[in-house]
Amino acid sequence: MTPASIFGLRFQQIRSLTKWIMTVVPMAVAVGSLIALFLWSLDRATELRFAFPWLIFCMPVAGVAMVWAYGSFGKSAEGGNNLIVDQIHEPGGGVPFRMAPFILVSTVMTHLVGGSAGREGTAVQLGGSLASACGKVFKLPPADVRILLMAGIAAGFGAVFGTPIAGAVFALEVLTIGRMQYEALLPALLAAVVADWTCHAWSIGHVHYSITYLGGVGKGIGFHLDAFLMLKVVIAGVAFGLAAHVFAELSHQASSLYKTILPYAPLRPVLASAMLIGLVYLLGTREYLGLGVWSPNPDDVTLLGFFRPDHIDYWSWAWKGLFTIVTLSAGFKGGEVTPLFFIGAALGSAVAGVLGAPPDLFAALGFVAVFAGATNTPLACMIMGIELFGATHTVYLAVACFVAYLCSGHSSIYLSQRVGVPKTVAANDIPPDISVRHMRDMNAQAMGDLISRARLRSLRTTANFQERPTVMTSHKLTSREVGMVRIYMKPREKAVGKAAWFGSGKPLYRELVMQAKAAGIMNAVAHSTHFGYSNHGKLQQEGVEIPNPDLTMCVELIADREQLEDFCCTHGGLLRNKVIVYKHIEHWDVLGHEIAAQEALMKATL
């Protein structure tokens, strides 16, 4: 390289660093200040709940109020952490600023009335909301906004737990399983450190944990490895991973069950409140409400209590998991991480009792390992363990986190998390960059198909099969003429005139699909591409780590020609200057005696 090119490269690096300092520092200061306010409010709400036990009977009213408010005014803010992850993967309408006040107030309200929730979700959403707002103020391009959103996640996570390094790594690791984007490492680390420092500057502290095994924090003896103890750690890691998987899957299934039982969302927290209050009186304790970090009652089970070297508890992890799933799946706000800390520490205490291991050490391992399995962030959780408990037990922390990560499977508490690199070679058939949400849908569909085939096969082989209608194999094919329209655009393009309060317009492709649904179009889908161009534009290809917002994508509509023409005329403002292609196709219906015979066969067995 010539001296001029070297100088130019260094100048660009200095310019980039200056840009990120000027952008990230004020954002991180704002996030750290909001986190300080949030933690202070959370402590006051918890104190009030202990001082006035009758507040738990306000839980149904608080739940209805927050769910109604989100549905009426929150709009896209309801997406929470998943919305932020989606916006990093696929830039579109951005993260609305209203997410910050909504999540702060609703989380404090949840804890005031005794909901079993955490605080990480609130911190991440505060960080993402303010980062998105800063991106608009500084008019950053989409690629820089994605990095700023990651920095916002790091700031919120690092400040709320007092672990800035873990916060920075978490922001990069949580987006895609098995893959990290190191381009955002410096902005994320800067944001996490500044936000944590700001939180401390407001005189807000964090809970301190200590492990007495081998001397505790600050009295480490250096590297330590006991082979027999390591075997117990591996066994515990398997238990932590399975617990993380079960928690994530039950949370998603409970959410679906609430929606099935009560389609009207504001009624779901009423049902959850009745269940929680019933559990409180059934068990005769309130120790599984709220954060569970501390309690004025010395007999209560708390997160800090699991770090006593003589404390063994076998079932608190299951009860806390139940309380948390019932709370968050119904629409109460907060986060899953602090409850996961409680579940992990309690499970570590139980495993230690079974295996004859140090309870305080295994509580610390479970504290970070269950979180690692539930979020697929083993590196961040290992670093968090070092920041919270010291470096003496680093090797045990690493093994527990990595084993839990492997054993938790491709599940996650964040459905928008993508699968970049499968955890095992046997899972290489997973489609690239598929989200956990889509993968769960595919698995559910495959399981449903398998059950249907098995049931039909069992019906065909029963003894009285000859008495049932004969299954015919002939089919009839009918067709009719329809049309298909393909509309080409960029993922980052927004619907003109669709700006919302404290937010921005929807992505154009989403708006078109939603309008097609409202217009009664038979099919409407948005297709992503990997390489190409449109309208004589520049060749574009998919990014290595994150999607390219300038890569052409396609919205495909299928309906009668007249209906498609009316749609394009009605929404001409959205479609101006877009490449639109019409194609004549046929819609086929496959009919025959087999379907009717199978239905009759099913009815005969009921």
Short mmCIF file of C-alpha atoms in Angstrom, two decimals, residues 42-365:
data_model
loop_
_atom_site.label_atom_id
_atom_site.label_comp_id
_atom_site.label_asym_id
_atom_site.label_seq_id
_atom_site.Cartn_x
_atom_site.Cartn_y
_atom_site.Cartn_z
CA LEU A 42 -38.60 -1.03 40.60
CA ASP A 43 -37.17 -0.97 44.12
CA ARG A 44 -39.89 1.43 45.29
CA ALA A 45 -42.61 -0.70 43.68
CA THR A 46 -41.24 -3.84 45.36
CA GLU A 47 -41.09 -2.11 48.74
CA LEU A 48 -44.69 -0.96 48.34
CA ARG A 49 -45.82 -4.48 47.45
CA PHE A 50 -44.21 -5.86 50.61
CA ALA A 51 -45.63 -2.99 52.71
CA PHE A 52 -49.16 -3.36 51.30
CA PRO A 53 -49.82 -7.05 50.60
CA TRP A 54 -53.35 -6.28 49.33
CA LEU A 55 -51.83 -4.81 46.14
CA ILE A 56 -51.77 -8.26 44.54
CA PHE A 57 -55.58 -8.06 44.32
CA CYS A 58 -55.10 -5.12 41.92
CA MET A 59 -53.33 -7.47 39.52
CA PRO A 60 -56.36 -8.07 37.24
CA VAL A 61 -57.05 -4.33 36.90
CA ALA A 62 -53.40 -3.53 36.19
CA GLY A 63 -53.19 -6.34 33.63
CA VAL A 64 -56.31 -5.23 31.77
CA ALA A 65 -55.07 -1.61 31.75
CA MET A 66 -51.64 -2.36 30.32
CA VAL A 67 -52.83 -4.85 27.70
CA TRP A 68 -55.61 -2.47 26.59
CA ALA A 69 -53.15 0.45 26.44
CA TYR A 70 -50.70 -1.53 24.31
CA GLY A 71 -53.48 -2.66 21.99
CA SER A 72 -54.97 0.82 21.65
CA PHE A 73 -51.90 3.06 21.62
CA GLY A 74 -48.79 0.89 21.70
CA LYS A 75 -49.26 -0.60 18.21
CA SER A 76 -45.92 -2.04 17.04
CA ALA A 77 -44.35 -1.44 20.49
CA GLU A 78 -46.16 -4.63 21.55
CA GLY A 79 -43.46 -6.54 19.61
CA GLY A 80 -40.94 -5.79 22.37
CA ASN A 81 -37.52 -7.43 22.11
CA ASN A 82 -38.56 -9.37 19.03
CA LEU A 83 -39.37 -6.12 17.21
CA ILE A 84 -35.85 -4.81 17.89
CA VAL A 85 -34.26 -8.04 16.66
CA ASP A 86 -36.48 -7.97 13.56
CA GLN A 87 -35.47 -4.39 12.82
CA ILE A 88 -31.80 -5.30 13.03
CA HIS A 89 -32.28 -8.24 10.67
CA GLU A 90 -34.75 -6.56 8.31
CA PRO A 91 -34.75 -2.74 8.56
CA GLY A 92 -38.18 -1.29 8.04
CA GLY A 93 -40.38 0.98 10.11
CA GLY A 94 -37.87 1.24 12.93
CA VAL A 95 -38.43 0.96 16.67
CA PRO A 96 -41.03 3.49 17.89
CA PHE A 97 -39.98 5.92 20.59
CA ARG A 98 -43.23 5.27 22.46
CA MET A 99 -41.84 1.83 23.34
CA ALA A 100 -39.69 3.43 26.08
CA PRO A 101 -42.43 4.97 28.25
CA PHE A 102 -44.81 2.09 27.63
CA ILE A 103 -42.40 -0.62 28.75
CA LEU A 104 -41.06 1.36 31.72
CA VAL A 105 -44.47 2.12 33.19
CA SER A 106 -45.97 -1.29 32.47
CA THR A 107 -43.03 -3.20 33.98
CA VAL A 108 -43.10 -1.17 37.19
CA MET A 109 -46.86 -1.74 37.36
CA THR A 110 -46.35 -5.49 36.88
CA HIS A 111 -43.95 -5.64 39.82
CA LEU A 112 -46.12 -3.36 41.96
CA VAL A 113 -49.01 -5.85 41.83
CA GLY A 114 -46.81 -8.94 42.17
CA GLY A 115 -46.34 -10.28 38.65
CA SER A 116 -43.42 -12.69 38.36
CA ALA A 117 -41.28 -10.93 35.75
CA GLY A 118 -37.79 -9.61 35.21
CA ARG A 119 -36.16 -6.42 34.00
CA GLU A 120 -33.95 -7.33 31.04
CA GLY A 121 -36.79 -6.97 28.55
CA THR A 122 -37.45 -3.45 29.78
CA ALA A 123 -33.78 -2.51 29.63
CA VAL A 124 -33.32 -3.86 26.09
CA GLN A 125 -36.45 -2.10 24.87
CA LEU A 126 -35.42 1.18 26.48
CA GLY A 127 -32.04 0.90 24.77
CA GLY A 128 -33.49 -0.07 21.40
CA SER A 129 -36.12 2.67 21.47
CA LEU A 130 -33.65 5.44 22.32
CA ALA A 131 -31.10 4.09 19.81
CA SER A 132 -33.68 4.17 17.04
CA ALA A 133 -34.63 7.72 17.99
CA CYS A 134 -30.95 8.79 17.93
CA GLY A 135 -30.57 7.20 14.49
CA LYS A 136 -33.38 9.41 13.19
CA VAL A 137 -32.00 12.54 14.88
CA PHE A 138 -28.54 12.01 13.36
CA LYS A 139 -30.07 10.83 10.05
CA LEU A 140 -27.94 7.72 9.92
CA PRO A 141 -28.15 5.31 6.97
CA PRO A 142 -29.88 1.92 7.57
CA ALA A 143 -26.57 0.05 8.01
CA ASP A 144 -25.50 2.42 10.80
CA VAL A 145 -28.95 2.31 12.41
CA ARG A 146 -28.63 -1.46 12.76
CA ILE A 147 -25.31 -1.05 14.55
CA LEU A 148 -26.80 1.67 16.75
CA LEU A 149 -29.67 -0.64 17.69
CA MET A 150 -27.15 -3.27 18.78
CA ALA A 151 -25.38 -0.60 20.82
CA GLY A 152 -28.73 0.27 22.42
CA ILE A 153 -29.28 -3.36 23.41
CA ALA A 154 -25.77 -3.46 24.89
CA ALA A 155 -26.36 -0.24 26.82
CA GLY A 156 -29.62 -1.42 28.33
CA PHE A 157 -28.40 -4.90 29.20
CA GLY A 158 -25.03 -3.75 30.57
CA ALA A 159 -26.56 -1.01 32.73
CA VAL A 160 -29.44 -3.00 34.22
CA PHE A 161 -27.20 -5.86 35.44
CA GLY A 162 -23.94 -3.96 35.94
CA THR A 163 -22.13 -6.18 33.42
CA PRO A 164 -20.98 -3.95 30.53
CA ILE A 165 -18.71 -6.47 28.80
CA ALA A 166 -21.39 -9.16 28.90
CA GLY A 167 -23.88 -6.57 27.63
CA ALA A 168 -21.73 -5.79 24.61
CA VAL A 169 -21.24 -9.44 23.70
CA PHE A 170 -24.89 -10.25 24.35
CA ALA A 171 -26.00 -7.58 21.86
CA LEU A 172 -23.91 -9.19 19.12
CA GLU A 173 -24.58 -12.81 20.06
CA VAL A 174 -28.34 -12.77 20.64
CA LEU A 175 -29.27 -11.84 17.05
CA THR A 176 -28.20 -15.04 15.31
CA ILE A 177 -27.44 -18.45 16.79
CA GLY A 178 -23.84 -19.41 16.05
CA ARG A 179 -22.79 -16.14 14.45
CA MET A 180 -21.65 -12.69 15.58
CA GLN A 181 -21.14 -9.37 13.80
CA TYR A 182 -17.87 -7.95 15.08
CA GLU A 183 -18.30 -4.72 13.15
CA ALA A 184 -20.56 -3.48 15.95
CA LEU A 185 -18.29 -4.64 18.79
CA LEU A 186 -16.68 -1.26 19.56
CA PRO A 187 -19.92 0.80 19.47
CA ALA A 188 -21.65 -1.86 21.60
CA LEU A 189 -18.83 -1.92 24.17
CA LEU A 190 -18.69 1.88 24.30
CA ALA A 191 -22.46 2.07 24.81
CA ALA A 192 -22.48 -0.58 27.53
CA VAL A 193 -19.62 1.01 29.50
CA VAL A 194 -21.03 4.55 29.28
CA ALA A 195 -24.56 3.42 30.20
CA ASP A 196 -23.31 1.40 33.18
CA TRP A 197 -21.14 4.31 34.33
CA THR A 198 -24.11 6.69 34.01
CA CYS A 199 -26.29 4.36 36.06
CA HIS A 200 -23.68 4.31 38.83
CA ALA A 201 -23.32 8.10 38.60
CA TRP A 202 -26.99 8.33 39.61
CA SER A 203 -26.04 6.34 42.77
CA ILE A 204 -27.88 3.24 41.61
CA GLY A 205 -26.09 0.05 42.63
CA HIS A 206 -26.52 -3.60 41.77
CA VAL A 207 -26.86 -6.79 43.77
CA HIS A 208 -23.54 -8.37 44.72
CA TYR A 209 -23.13 -12.15 44.74
CA SER A 210 -20.33 -14.15 46.29
CA ILE A 211 -19.20 -17.78 46.19
CA THR A 212 -17.56 -19.01 49.37
CA TYR A 213 -16.28 -22.17 47.69
CA LEU A 214 -12.48 -21.77 47.28
CA GLY A 215 -12.47 -18.37 48.94
CA GLY A 216 -15.06 -16.35 47.04
CA VAL A 217 -14.74 -13.22 44.94
CA GLY A 218 -11.53 -11.31 45.38
CA LYS A 219 -9.78 -14.23 47.07
CA GLY A 220 -9.32 -16.47 44.08
CA ILE A 221 -6.53 -19.02 43.99
CA GLY A 222 -6.09 -18.88 40.22
CA PHE A 223 -6.85 -21.72 37.85
CA HIS A 224 -8.61 -24.62 39.53
CA LEU A 225 -9.80 -27.89 38.06
CA ASP A 226 -11.17 -30.91 39.89
CA ALA A 227 -11.94 -33.74 37.46
CA PHE A 228 -14.71 -35.25 39.58
CA LEU A 229 -16.27 -31.85 40.16
CA MET A 230 -16.03 -31.17 36.41
CA LEU A 231 -18.07 -34.31 35.71
CA LYS A 232 -20.76 -33.02 38.04
CA VAL A 233 -20.67 -29.66 36.25
CA VAL A 234 -21.27 -31.38 32.91
CA ILE A 235 -24.25 -33.27 34.35
CA ALA A 236 -25.59 -30.03 35.78
CA GLY A 237 -25.05 -28.31 32.41
CA VAL A 238 -27.29 -30.89 30.74
CA ALA A 239 -30.00 -30.24 33.35
CA PHE A 240 -29.64 -26.47 32.85
CA GLY A 241 -29.97 -26.80 29.08
CA LEU A 242 -33.05 -29.00 29.30
CA ALA A 243 -34.64 -26.60 31.81
CA ALA A 244 -33.97 -23.68 29.44
CA HIS A 245 -35.58 -25.58 26.55
CA VAL A 246 -38.65 -26.51 28.59
CA PHE A 247 -39.07 -22.95 29.86
CA ALA A 248 -38.88 -21.44 26.36
CA GLU A 249 -41.26 -23.95 24.80
CA LEU A 250 -43.80 -23.80 27.63
CA SER A 251 -43.76 -20.00 27.47
CA HIS A 252 -44.63 -20.01 23.77
CA GLN A 253 -47.26 -22.73 24.18
CA ALA A 254 -48.84 -20.91 27.12
CA SER A 255 -49.05 -17.74 25.06
CA SER A 256 -50.81 -19.64 22.25
CA LEU A 257 -53.15 -21.29 24.77
CA TYR A 258 -54.14 -17.91 26.24
CA LYS A 259 -54.97 -16.67 22.73
CA THR A 260 -57.05 -19.76 22.00
CA ILE A 261 -59.02 -19.62 25.26
CA LEU A 262 -59.45 -15.82 25.33
CA PRO A 263 -59.28 -14.16 21.89
CA TYR A 264 -59.92 -10.78 23.56
CA ALA A 265 -56.43 -9.84 24.79
CA PRO A 266 -57.33 -7.68 27.86
CA LEU A 267 -59.06 -10.65 29.49
CA ARG A 268 -55.91 -12.81 29.45
CA PRO A 269 -54.20 -11.08 32.41
CA VAL A 270 -57.45 -11.47 34.38
CA LEU A 271 -57.21 -15.24 34.01
CA ALA A 272 -53.49 -15.14 34.81
CA SER A 273 -54.13 -13.01 37.92
CA ALA A 274 -56.70 -15.49 39.19
CA MET A 275 -54.22 -18.32 38.68
CA LEU A 276 -51.36 -16.47 40.42
CA ILE A 277 -53.46 -15.41 43.40
CA GLY A 278 -54.79 -18.95 43.66
CA LEU A 279 -51.25 -20.34 43.64
CA VAL A 280 -50.21 -17.87 46.34
CA TYR A 281 -52.92 -19.12 48.69
CA LEU A 282 -52.48 -22.74 47.67
CA LEU A 283 -48.77 -22.67 48.50
CA GLY A 284 -49.17 -20.28 51.43
CA THR A 285 -46.31 -18.05 50.26
CA ARG A 286 -45.63 -14.98 48.09
CA GLU A 287 -41.96 -15.70 47.60
CA TYR A 288 -42.38 -16.50 43.87
CA LEU A 289 -43.91 -13.11 43.04
CA GLY A 290 -41.88 -10.20 41.65
CA LEU A 291 -38.17 -10.41 40.95
CA GLY A 292 -37.44 -12.80 43.80
CA VAL A 293 -34.01 -11.23 44.42
CA TRP A 294 -34.67 -10.22 48.03
CA SER A 295 -37.45 -10.25 50.62
CA PRO A 296 -37.96 -8.61 54.04
CA ASN A 297 -39.13 -12.02 55.29
CA PRO A 298 -35.99 -14.02 56.18
CA ASP A 299 -37.85 -17.31 55.68
CA ASP A 300 -38.67 -16.58 52.03
CA VAL A 301 -36.77 -18.28 49.23
CA THR A 302 -34.76 -15.62 47.35
CA LEU A 303 -32.13 -15.48 44.66
CA LEU A 304 -29.50 -14.31 47.16
CA GLY A 305 -30.39 -17.18 49.49
CA PHE A 306 -29.25 -19.79 46.98
CA PHE A 307 -25.68 -18.55 47.39
CA ARG A 308 -25.53 -19.62 51.01
CA PRO A 309 -23.16 -22.63 51.19
CA ASP A 310 -25.61 -24.55 53.40
CA HIS A 311 -28.77 -23.89 51.37
CA ILE A 312 -30.38 -26.74 49.41
CA ASP A 313 -33.74 -26.29 47.70
CA TYR A 314 -35.28 -28.91 45.41
CA TRP A 315 -38.50 -27.42 43.99
CA SER A 316 -38.31 -23.62 44.00
CA TRP A 317 -37.04 -23.58 40.41
CA ALA A 318 -40.21 -25.29 39.16
CA TRP A 319 -42.57 -23.00 41.08
CA LYS A 320 -40.77 -19.87 39.91
CA GLY A 321 -40.92 -21.12 36.34
CA LEU A 322 -44.66 -21.71 36.62
CA PHE A 323 -45.32 -18.26 38.12
CA THR A 324 -43.22 -16.57 35.42
CA ILE A 325 -44.81 -18.42 32.49
CA VAL A 326 -48.32 -17.66 33.75
CA THR A 327 -47.41 -13.97 34.19
CA LEU A 328 -45.55 -13.11 31.01
CA SER A 329 -47.54 -15.27 28.59
CA ALA A 330 -50.73 -13.42 29.52
CA GLY A 331 -49.44 -9.97 28.55
CA PHE A 332 -47.80 -8.63 31.70
CA LYS A 333 -44.54 -6.83 30.95
CA GLY A 334 -40.98 -7.19 32.18
CA GLY A 335 -38.51 -9.79 31.07
CA GLU A 336 -37.57 -13.42 31.47
CA VAL A 337 -33.92 -13.08 32.44
CA THR A 338 -34.07 -12.33 36.17
CA PRO A 339 -36.64 -15.13 36.68
CA LEU A 340 -34.27 -17.34 34.66
CA PHE A 341 -31.49 -16.35 37.08
CA PHE A 342 -33.74 -17.46 39.95
CA ILE A 343 -34.72 -20.69 38.18
CA GLY A 344 -31.10 -21.45 37.31
CA ALA A 345 -29.75 -20.76 40.79
CA ALA A 346 -32.54 -22.80 42.38
CA LEU A 347 -31.99 -25.68 39.98
CA GLY A 348 -28.25 -25.48 40.65
CA SER A 349 -28.96 -25.77 44.37
CA ALA A 350 -31.16 -28.82 43.73
CA VAL A 351 -28.59 -30.50 41.48
CA ALA A 352 -25.87 -29.79 44.05
CA GLY A 353 -27.97 -31.54 46.69
CA VAL A 354 -28.38 -34.61 44.48
CA LEU A 355 -24.74 -34.78 43.33
CA GLY A 356 -23.10 -33.70 46.58
CA ALA A 357 -21.53 -30.59 45.05
CA PRO A 358 -20.96 -27.09 46.50
CA PRO A 359 -24.44 -25.43 46.53
CA ASP A 360 -23.18 -21.85 46.13
CA LEU A 361 -20.95 -22.73 43.17
CA PHE A 362 -23.72 -24.65 41.40
CA ALA A 363 -26.18 -21.84 42.10
CA ALA A 364 -23.80 -19.52 40.25
CA LEU A 365 -23.44 -22.00 37.38
#
